[in-house]
XYZ file of C-alpha atoms in Angstrom:
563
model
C 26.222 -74.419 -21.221
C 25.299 -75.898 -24.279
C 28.232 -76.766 -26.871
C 27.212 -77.890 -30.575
C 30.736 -79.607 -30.652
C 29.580 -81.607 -27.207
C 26.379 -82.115 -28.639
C 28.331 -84.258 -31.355
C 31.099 -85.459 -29.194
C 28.359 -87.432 -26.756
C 26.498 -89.848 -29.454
C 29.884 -90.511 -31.248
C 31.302 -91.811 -27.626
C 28.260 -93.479 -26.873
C 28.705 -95.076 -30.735
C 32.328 -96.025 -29.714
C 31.748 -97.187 -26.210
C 28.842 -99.562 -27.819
C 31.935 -100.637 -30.138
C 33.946 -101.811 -27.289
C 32.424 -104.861 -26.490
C 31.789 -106.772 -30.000
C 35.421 -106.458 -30.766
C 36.405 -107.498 -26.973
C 34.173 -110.490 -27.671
C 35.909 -111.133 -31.373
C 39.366 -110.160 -30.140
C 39.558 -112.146 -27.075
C 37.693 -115.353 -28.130
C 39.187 -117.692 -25.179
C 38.392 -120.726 -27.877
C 40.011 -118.501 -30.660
C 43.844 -120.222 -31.428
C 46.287 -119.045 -33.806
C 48.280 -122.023 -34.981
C 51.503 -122.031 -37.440
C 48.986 -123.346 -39.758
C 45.966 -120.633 -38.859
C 43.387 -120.217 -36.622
C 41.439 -123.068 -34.833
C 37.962 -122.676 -32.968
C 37.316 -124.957 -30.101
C 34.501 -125.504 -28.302
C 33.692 -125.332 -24.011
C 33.341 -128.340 -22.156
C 31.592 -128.170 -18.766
C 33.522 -130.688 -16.166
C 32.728 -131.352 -12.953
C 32.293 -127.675 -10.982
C 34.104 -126.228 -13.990
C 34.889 -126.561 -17.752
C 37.537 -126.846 -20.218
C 38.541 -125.894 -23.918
C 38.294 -128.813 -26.083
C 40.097 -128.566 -29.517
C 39.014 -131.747 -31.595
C 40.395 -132.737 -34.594
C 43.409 -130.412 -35.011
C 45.241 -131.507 -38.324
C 49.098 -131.915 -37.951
C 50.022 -133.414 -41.104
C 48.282 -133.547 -44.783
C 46.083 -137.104 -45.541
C 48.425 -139.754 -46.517
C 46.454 -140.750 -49.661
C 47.736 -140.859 -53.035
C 51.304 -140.827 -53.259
C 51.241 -139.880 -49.807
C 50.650 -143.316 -48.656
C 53.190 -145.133 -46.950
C 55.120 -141.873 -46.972
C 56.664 -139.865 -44.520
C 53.915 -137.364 -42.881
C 53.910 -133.993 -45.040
C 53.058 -130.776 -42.244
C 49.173 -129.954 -43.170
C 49.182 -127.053 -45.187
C 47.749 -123.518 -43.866
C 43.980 -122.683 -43.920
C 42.794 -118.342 -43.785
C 39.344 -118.644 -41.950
C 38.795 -119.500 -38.535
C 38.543 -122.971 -38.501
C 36.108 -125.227 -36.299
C 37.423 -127.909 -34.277
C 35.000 -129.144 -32.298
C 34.690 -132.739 -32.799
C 36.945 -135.794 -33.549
C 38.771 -136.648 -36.195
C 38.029 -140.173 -38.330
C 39.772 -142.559 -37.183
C 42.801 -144.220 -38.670
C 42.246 -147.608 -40.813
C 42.241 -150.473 -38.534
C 40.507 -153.943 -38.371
C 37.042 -153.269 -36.465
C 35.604 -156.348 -34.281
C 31.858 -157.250 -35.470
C 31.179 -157.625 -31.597
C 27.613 -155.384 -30.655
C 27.996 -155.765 -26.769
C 26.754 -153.357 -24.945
C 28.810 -153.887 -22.264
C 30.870 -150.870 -20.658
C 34.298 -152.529 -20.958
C 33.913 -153.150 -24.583
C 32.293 -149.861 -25.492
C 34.988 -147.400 -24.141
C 37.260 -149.193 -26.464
C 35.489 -149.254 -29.184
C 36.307 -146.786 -32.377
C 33.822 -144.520 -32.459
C 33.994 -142.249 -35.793
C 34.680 -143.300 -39.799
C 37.789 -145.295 -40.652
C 39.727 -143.418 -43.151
C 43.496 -143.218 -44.275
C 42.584 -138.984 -43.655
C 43.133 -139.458 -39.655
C 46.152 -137.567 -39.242
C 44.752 -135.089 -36.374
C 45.306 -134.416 -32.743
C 43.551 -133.164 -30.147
C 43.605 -130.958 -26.592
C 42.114 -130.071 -23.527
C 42.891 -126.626 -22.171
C 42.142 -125.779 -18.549
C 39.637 -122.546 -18.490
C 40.353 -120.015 -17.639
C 43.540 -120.514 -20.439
C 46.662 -121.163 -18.366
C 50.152 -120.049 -18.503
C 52.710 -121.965 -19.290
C 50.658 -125.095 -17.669
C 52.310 -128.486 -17.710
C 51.665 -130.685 -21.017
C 50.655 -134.300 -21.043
C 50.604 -135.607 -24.959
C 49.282 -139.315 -24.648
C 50.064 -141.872 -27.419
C 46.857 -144.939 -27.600
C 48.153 -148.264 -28.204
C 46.800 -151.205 -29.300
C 49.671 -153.456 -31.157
C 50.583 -151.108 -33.491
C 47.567 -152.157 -35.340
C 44.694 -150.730 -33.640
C 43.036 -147.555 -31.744
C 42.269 -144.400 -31.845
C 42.640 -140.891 -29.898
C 39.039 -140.552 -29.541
C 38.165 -143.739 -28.032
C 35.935 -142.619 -25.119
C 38.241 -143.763 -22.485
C 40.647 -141.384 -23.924
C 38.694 -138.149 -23.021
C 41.093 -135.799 -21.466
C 38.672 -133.600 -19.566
C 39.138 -134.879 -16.220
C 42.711 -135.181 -16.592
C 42.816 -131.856 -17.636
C 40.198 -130.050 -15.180
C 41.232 -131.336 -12.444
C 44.927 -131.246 -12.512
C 45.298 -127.826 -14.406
C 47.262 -129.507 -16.807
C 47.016 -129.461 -21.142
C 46.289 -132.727 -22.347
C 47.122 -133.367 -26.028
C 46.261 -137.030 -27.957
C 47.042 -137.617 -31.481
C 46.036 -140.395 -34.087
C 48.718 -142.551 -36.082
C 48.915 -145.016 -38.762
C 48.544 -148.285 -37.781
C 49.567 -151.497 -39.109
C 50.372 -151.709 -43.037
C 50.153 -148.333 -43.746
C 51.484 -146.860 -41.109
C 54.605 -149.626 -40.689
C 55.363 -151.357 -44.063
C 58.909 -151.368 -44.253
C 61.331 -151.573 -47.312
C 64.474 -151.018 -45.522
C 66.958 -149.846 -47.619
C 64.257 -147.986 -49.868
C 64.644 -143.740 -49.007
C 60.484 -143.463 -49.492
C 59.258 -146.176 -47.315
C 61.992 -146.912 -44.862
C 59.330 -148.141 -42.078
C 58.182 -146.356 -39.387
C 55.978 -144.458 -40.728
C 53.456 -143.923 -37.447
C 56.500 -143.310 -35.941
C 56.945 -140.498 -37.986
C 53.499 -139.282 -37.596
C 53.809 -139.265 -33.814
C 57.020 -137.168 -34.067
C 55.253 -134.616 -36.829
C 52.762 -134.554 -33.682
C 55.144 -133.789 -30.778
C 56.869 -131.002 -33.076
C 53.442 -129.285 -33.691
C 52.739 -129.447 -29.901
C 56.778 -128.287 -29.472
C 55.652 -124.986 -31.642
C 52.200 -124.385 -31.063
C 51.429 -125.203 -27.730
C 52.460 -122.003 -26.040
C 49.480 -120.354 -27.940
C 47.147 -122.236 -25.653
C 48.646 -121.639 -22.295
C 51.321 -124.220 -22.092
C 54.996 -124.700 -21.519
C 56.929 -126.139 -24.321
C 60.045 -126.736 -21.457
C 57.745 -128.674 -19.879
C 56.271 -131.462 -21.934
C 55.516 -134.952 -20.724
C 55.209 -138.314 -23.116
C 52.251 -140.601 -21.195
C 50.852 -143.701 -23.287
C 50.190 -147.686 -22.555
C 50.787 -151.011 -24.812
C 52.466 -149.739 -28.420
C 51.894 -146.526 -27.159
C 54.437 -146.865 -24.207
C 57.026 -148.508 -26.645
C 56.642 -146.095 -29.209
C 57.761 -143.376 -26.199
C 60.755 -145.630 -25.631
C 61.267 -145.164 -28.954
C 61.516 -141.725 -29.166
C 63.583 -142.210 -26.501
C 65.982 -143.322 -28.015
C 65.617 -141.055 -31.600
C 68.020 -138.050 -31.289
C 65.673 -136.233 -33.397
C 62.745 -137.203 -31.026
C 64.455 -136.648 -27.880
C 64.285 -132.958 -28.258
C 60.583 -132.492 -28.370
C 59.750 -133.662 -24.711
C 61.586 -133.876 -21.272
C 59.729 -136.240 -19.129
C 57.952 -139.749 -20.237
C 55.245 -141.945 -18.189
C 55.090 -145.477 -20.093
C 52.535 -147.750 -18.656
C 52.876 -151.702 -19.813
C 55.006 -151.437 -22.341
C 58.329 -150.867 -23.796
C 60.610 -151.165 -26.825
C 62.281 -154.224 -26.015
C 59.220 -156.485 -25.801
C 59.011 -158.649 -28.517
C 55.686 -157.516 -29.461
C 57.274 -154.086 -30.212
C 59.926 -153.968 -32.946
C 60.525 -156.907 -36.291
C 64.038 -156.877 -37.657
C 64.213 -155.348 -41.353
C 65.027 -158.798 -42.981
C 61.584 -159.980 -41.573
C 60.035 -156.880 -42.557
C 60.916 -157.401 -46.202
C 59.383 -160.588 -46.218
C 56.414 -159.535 -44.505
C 55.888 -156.753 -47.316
C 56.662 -159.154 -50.240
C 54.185 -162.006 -48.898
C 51.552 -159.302 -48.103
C 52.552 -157.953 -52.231
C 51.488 -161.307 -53.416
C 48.577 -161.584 -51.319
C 47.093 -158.343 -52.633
C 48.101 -158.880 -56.316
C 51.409 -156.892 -56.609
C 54.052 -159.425 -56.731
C 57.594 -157.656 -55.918
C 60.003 -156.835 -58.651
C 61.455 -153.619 -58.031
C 60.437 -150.722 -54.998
C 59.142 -148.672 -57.812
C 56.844 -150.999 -59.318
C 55.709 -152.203 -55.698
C 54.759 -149.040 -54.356
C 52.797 -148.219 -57.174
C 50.784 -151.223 -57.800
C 50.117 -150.941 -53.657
C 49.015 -147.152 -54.442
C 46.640 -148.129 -56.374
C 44.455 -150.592 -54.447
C 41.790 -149.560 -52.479
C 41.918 -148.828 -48.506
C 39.743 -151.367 -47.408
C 41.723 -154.286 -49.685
C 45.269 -153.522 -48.393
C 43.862 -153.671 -44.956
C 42.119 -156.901 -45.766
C 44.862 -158.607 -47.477
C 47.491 -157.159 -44.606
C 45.656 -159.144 -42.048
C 47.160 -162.207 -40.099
C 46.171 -165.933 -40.359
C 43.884 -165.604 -36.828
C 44.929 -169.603 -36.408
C 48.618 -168.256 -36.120
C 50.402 -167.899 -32.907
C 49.963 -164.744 -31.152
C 53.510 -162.833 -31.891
C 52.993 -163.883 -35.697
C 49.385 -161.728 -35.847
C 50.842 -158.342 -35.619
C 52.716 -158.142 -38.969
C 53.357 -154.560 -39.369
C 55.880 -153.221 -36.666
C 58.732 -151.064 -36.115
C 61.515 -151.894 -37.672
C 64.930 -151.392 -36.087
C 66.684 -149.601 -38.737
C 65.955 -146.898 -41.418
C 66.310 -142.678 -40.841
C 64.031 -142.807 -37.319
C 66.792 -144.250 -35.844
C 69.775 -142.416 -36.733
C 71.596 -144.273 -34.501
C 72.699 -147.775 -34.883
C 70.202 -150.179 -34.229
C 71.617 -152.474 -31.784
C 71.177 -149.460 -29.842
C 67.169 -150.140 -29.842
C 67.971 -153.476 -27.832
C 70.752 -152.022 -25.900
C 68.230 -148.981 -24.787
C 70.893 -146.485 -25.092
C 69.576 -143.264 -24.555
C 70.492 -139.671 -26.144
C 70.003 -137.428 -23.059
C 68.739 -138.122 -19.523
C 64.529 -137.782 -18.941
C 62.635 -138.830 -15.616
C 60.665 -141.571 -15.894
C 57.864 -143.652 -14.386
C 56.932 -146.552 -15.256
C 54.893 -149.787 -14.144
C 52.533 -152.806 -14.858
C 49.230 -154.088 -14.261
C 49.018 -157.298 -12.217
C 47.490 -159.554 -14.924
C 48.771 -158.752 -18.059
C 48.638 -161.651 -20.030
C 44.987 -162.804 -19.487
C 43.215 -160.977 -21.941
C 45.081 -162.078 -24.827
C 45.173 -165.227 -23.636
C 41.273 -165.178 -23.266
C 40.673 -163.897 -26.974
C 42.439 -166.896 -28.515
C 44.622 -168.773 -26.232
C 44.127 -172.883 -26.643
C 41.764 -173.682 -24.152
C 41.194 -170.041 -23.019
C 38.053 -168.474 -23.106
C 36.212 -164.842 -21.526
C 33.544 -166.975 -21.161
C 34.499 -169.517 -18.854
C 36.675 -170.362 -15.764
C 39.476 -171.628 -18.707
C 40.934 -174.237 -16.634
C 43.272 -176.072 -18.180
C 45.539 -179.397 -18.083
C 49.372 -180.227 -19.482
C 47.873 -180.652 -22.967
C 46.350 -176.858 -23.274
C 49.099 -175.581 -21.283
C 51.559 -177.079 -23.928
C 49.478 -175.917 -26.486
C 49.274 -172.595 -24.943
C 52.952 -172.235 -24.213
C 53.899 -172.966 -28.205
C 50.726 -169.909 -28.849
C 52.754 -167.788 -27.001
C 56.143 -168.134 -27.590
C 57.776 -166.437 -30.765
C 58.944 -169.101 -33.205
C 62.220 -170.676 -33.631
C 62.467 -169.773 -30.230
C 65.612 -171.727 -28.037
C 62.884 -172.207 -25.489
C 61.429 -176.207 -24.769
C 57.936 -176.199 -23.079
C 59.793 -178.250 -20.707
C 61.754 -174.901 -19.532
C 58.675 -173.285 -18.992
C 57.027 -175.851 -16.854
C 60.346 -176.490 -14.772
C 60.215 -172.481 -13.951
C 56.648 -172.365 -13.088
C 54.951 -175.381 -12.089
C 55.438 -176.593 -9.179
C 56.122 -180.446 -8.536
C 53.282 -180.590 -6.415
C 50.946 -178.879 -8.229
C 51.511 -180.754 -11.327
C 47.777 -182.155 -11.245
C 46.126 -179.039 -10.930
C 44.374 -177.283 -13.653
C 43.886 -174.263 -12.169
C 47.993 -174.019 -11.475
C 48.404 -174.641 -15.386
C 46.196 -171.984 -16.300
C 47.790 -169.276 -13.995
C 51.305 -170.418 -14.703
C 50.461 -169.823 -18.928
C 49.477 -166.218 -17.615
C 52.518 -165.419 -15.548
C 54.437 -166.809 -18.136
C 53.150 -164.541 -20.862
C 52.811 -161.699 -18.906
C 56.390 -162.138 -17.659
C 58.006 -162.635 -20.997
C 55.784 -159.852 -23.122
C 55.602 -157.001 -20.564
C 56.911 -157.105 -16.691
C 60.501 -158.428 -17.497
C 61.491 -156.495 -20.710
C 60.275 -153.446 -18.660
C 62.229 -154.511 -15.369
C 65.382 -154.624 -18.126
C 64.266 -151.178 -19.383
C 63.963 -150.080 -15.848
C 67.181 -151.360 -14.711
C 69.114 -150.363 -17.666
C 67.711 -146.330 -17.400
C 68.225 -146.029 -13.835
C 72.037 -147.485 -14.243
C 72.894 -144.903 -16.335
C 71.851 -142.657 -14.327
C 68.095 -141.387 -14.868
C 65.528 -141.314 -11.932
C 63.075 -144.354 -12.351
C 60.074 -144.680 -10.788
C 58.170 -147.751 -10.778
C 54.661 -149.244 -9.870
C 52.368 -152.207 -10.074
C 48.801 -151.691 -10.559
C 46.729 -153.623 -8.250
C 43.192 -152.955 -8.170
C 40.514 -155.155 -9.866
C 36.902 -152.534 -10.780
C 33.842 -154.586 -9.146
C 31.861 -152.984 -12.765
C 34.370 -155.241 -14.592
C 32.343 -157.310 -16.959
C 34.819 -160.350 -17.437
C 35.798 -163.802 -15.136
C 37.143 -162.817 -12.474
C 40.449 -165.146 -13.233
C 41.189 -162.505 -15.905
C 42.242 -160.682 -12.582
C 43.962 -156.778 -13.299
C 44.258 -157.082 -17.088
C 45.955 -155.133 -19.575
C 45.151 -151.617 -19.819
C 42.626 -151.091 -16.968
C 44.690 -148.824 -15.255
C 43.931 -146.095 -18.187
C 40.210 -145.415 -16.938
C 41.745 -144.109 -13.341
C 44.706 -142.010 -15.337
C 41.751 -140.348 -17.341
C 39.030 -140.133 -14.909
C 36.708 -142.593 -15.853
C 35.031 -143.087 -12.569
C 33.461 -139.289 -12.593
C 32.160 -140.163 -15.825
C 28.027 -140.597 -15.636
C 28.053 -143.972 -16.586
C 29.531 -147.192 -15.171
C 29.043 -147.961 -11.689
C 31.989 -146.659 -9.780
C 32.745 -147.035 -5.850
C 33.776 -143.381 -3.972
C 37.532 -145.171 -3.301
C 37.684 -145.854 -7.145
C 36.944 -142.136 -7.485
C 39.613 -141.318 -5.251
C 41.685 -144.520 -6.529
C 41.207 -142.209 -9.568
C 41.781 -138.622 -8.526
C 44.999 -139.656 -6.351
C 46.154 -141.442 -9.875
C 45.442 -138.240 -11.811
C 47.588 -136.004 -9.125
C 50.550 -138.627 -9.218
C 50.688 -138.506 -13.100
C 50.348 -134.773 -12.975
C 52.871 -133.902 -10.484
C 55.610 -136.356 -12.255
C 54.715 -134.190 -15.205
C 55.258 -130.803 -13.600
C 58.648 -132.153 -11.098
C 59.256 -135.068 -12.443
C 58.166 -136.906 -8.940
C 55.053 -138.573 -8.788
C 54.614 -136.865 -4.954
C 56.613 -133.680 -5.514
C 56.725 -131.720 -2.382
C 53.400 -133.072 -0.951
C 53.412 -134.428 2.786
C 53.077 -137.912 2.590
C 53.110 -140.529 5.406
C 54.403 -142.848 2.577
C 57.157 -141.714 -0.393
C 57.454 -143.245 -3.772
C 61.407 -144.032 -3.662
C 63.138 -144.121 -6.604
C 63.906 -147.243 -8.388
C 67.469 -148.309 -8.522
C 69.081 -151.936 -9.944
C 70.120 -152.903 -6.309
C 66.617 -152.189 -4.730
C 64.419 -152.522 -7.413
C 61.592 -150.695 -5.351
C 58.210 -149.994 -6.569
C 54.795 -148.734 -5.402
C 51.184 -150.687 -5.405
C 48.413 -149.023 -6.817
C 44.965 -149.526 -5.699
C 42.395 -148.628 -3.591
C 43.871 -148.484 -0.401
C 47.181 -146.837 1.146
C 50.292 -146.832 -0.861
C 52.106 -149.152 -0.196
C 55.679 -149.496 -1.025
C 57.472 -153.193 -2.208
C 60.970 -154.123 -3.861
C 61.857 -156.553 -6.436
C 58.701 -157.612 -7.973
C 59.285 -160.706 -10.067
C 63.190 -160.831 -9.308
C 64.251 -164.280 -9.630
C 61.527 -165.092 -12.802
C 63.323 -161.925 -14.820
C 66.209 -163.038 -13.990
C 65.240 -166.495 -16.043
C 64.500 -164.488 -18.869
C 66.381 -161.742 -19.057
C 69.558 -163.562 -18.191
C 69.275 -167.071 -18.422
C 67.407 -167.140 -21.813
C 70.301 -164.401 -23.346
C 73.041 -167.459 -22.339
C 70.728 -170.023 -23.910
C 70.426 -167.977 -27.218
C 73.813 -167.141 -27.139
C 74.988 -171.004 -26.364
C 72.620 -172.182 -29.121
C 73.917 -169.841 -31.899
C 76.980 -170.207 -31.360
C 76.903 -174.025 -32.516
């Protein structure tokens, strides 16, 4: 039969059917986000056998310029088009080394887009197909509080996130002046300010992060150096404390004395850097003002440290222990009180110290075997030690030279980098350690152990400072760089223990193991070694040298002040 209304009815379906699929395709954009602040666009990253969603250069917060700087981070305002985030963000204003090596070492840690104070942005890397209610991992880059940058290529969060099913979010900061001047007392610029950006950061991931698949309940704090104290920090901020539930802080922690200045230093540091720049203090007001109005590239300039000075005294911009980020007291930063109980893990690398010491370090050097005698190791013991310090050079050789030994310049040369690695990282985070798990939190602890045969530097430099992050992120399936297969699985066995801590708050979870990570407690003290081979498992690293400076120095300081 033949129907003049069917004879209509077919090329109108065929018309709709034809429909179907453009507005599937514009409805259901997998790289389509809405945000609180609009839609974002990301981009598909092919990783290994699969891919991910990357989402570069999100903006959290509006550019601290103008009367913005030195202010507390203003949410970025809302956008109506789609908008395109598909490649980093510039990086935030930091002192840039003139060095053009080649080498891999130096280039993964190199900044790698346009200083600029407009840096406030964050990124992620979303697991495809999009998840539900996946794990989150936001990382926080160190680098002294003065220094890095969430696109620095070791900081690429594909692996991590492919491989692990796991969202991985990284965010930039301010760093140094303008992200930590301090006028404490002043309601405008209390301090703290990259503080303050790095909270404005965890609440957008707290409200936006279900959009893309993940949990909100289940958010986990992971960074290294500065960024490891800053999650100490947050830590102990009530009004931090509320945006995350589980925290991973690799070589470094709030009570280092790298990490924190007290507010009467950090007046004096922002009055001598005034009359450096050309705006001699006289009132808040007037300060801020005249400080306004310079350009970027002098405050930075005239914000940097004499490089002859000792190596506390060249990071002059830090947290300060007081202001409205702590609400709390802020004895309470030293006594590493907490607000409400998180699982944490937490460790070292073996060799700590040595790259400082090797960038400036009397009688160090990267390019040579840096053996030294008494005179360098005096000289190097009074580089390292904060001033006015209760401390004699004599103390430090009675701890750790040994009478025997007393000839040898090789001994000399270790003992200044156990000393300094002792005293700026492994004991403060032993007292961390042993202060969270006594009040009741479950610790986990490691040591990193494993020294990369592609390392480009003497090999007394040993397991340095922060070479456990390549393994966390998956370096080692990168294309470059020449990896071994049991640094790829040093790697992927790395990227499962973070991962799993994240989603049970046990580095193992339920996995069958011949070997479990125990928990750390004061009386045991027991920790796990990470390298290349079998996990192994160890108690009371360092026991009886902590115990010099976290309880024999305190009597000493105590003994001297009061006379």
């Amino acid at each position: 039969l033949h129907s003049p209304c069917l004879t209509y009815l077919i090329p109108v379906s065929w018309f709709l059917l034809a429909l179907v699929p453009v507005c599937y395709t514009e409805c259901f954009d997998e790289m389509v986000v809405q945000t609180s602040a609009g839609r974002i666009r990301g981009k598909t990253m092919r990783v290994l056998s699969g891919k991910v969603t990357a989402y570069l250069g999100i903006p959290y917060a509006e550019p601290p310029i103008g009367q913005l700087r030195f202010a507390k981070p203003v949410p970025s305002k809302p956008w109506t088009n789609v908008r395109e985030v598909t490649k980093y963000s510039n990086t935030c204003y930091q002192n840039v080394s003139n060095s053009e090596s080649k080498a891999l070492w130096e280039k993964i840690w190199s900044p790698n887009t346009e200083l600029s104070e407009n840096c406030l942005y964050l990124n992620l890397w979303v697991p495809s197909p999009r998840p539900k209610k996946a794990a989150v991992m936001v990382w926080i880059h160190g680098g002294a509080f003065m220094s890095g940058s969430s696109s620095l290529l070791v900081y690429n969060g594909r692996f991590l996130s492919h491989t692990q099913k796991v969202i991985v979010v990284s965010m930039n900061y301010r760093l140094g002046v303008f992200g930590f001047l301090a006028l404490p007392g002043n309601s405008d610029v209390p301090g703290n300010m990259g503080l303050f950006d790095q909270r404005l950061a965890l609440q957008w991931v707290h409200d936006n992060i279900a959009a893309f698949g993940g949990n909100p309940k289940s958010v986990t704090l992971f960074g290294q150096s500065a960024g490891a104290a800053s999650i100490n920090m947050h830590l102990i901020a009530s009004q931090s404390s509320s945006l995350f539930h589980r925290v991973i802080m690799q070589s470094g922690s709030s009570n280092t004395p790298w990490a924190f200045v007290k507010s009467v230093d950090a007046k004096h540091r922002a009055a001598a850097f005034g009359k450096r720049i050309g705006c001699p203090y006289s009132s808040d007001a007037e300060f801020l003002s005249c400080l306004r109005g310079k350009s970027a590239y002098d405050v930075l300039c005239y914000s940097l440290a004499d490089p002859q000075s000792n190596l506390l005294s060249q990071v002059i911009f830090l947290p300060v222990a007081t202001g409205d980020f702590f609400t709390e007291k802020a004895e309470m930063l030293m006594q590493q009180k907490i607000v409400e109980k998180k699982q944490i893990l937490q460790g070292t690398n073996r060799d700590e110290a040595t790259y400082f010491l090797a960038m400036g370090g009397p009688g160090f050097s990267k390019d040579t075997e840096s053996v030294i005698g008494r005179k360098d190791f005096v000289k190097a013991v009074k580089w390292i030690l904060p001033e006015n310090t209760v401390l004699t050079v004599d103390d430090i050789e009675c701890e750790y030279i040994d009478e025997k030994d007393e000839d040898s310049t090789i001994n000399y040369r270790d003992a200044v980098a156990s000393m300094a690695a002792d005293s700026l990282f492994v004991c403060p985070m032993k007292q961390f350690a042993n202060k969270y798990a006594g009040q009741g939190n479950k610790v986990y602890s490691y040591l990193f152990n494993h020294l990369p045969p592609a390392g480009a530097w003497q090999k007394w430099m040993g397991v340095m400072h922060g070479y456990e992050i390549v393994f966390v992120f998956g370096m080692p399936f990168n294309k470059f760089g020449k990896w071994t297969q049991a640094e790829e699985v040093l790697s992927k066995n790395m990227m499962n223990y973070w991962s799993t801590f994240a989603r049970t708050g046990n580095p193992i979870g339920q996995e069958v193991t011949t070997v479990k990570w125990p928990v750390y407690t004061q009386l045991k003290q027991q920790y796990i070694i990470l390298n290349a081979k079998r996990l192994e498992v160890k108690k009371k690293f360092r026991k009886q040298t902590c115990n010099f400076w976290n309880q024999e120095i305190p009597k000493l300081v105590k003994r001297y002040e009061s006379t």
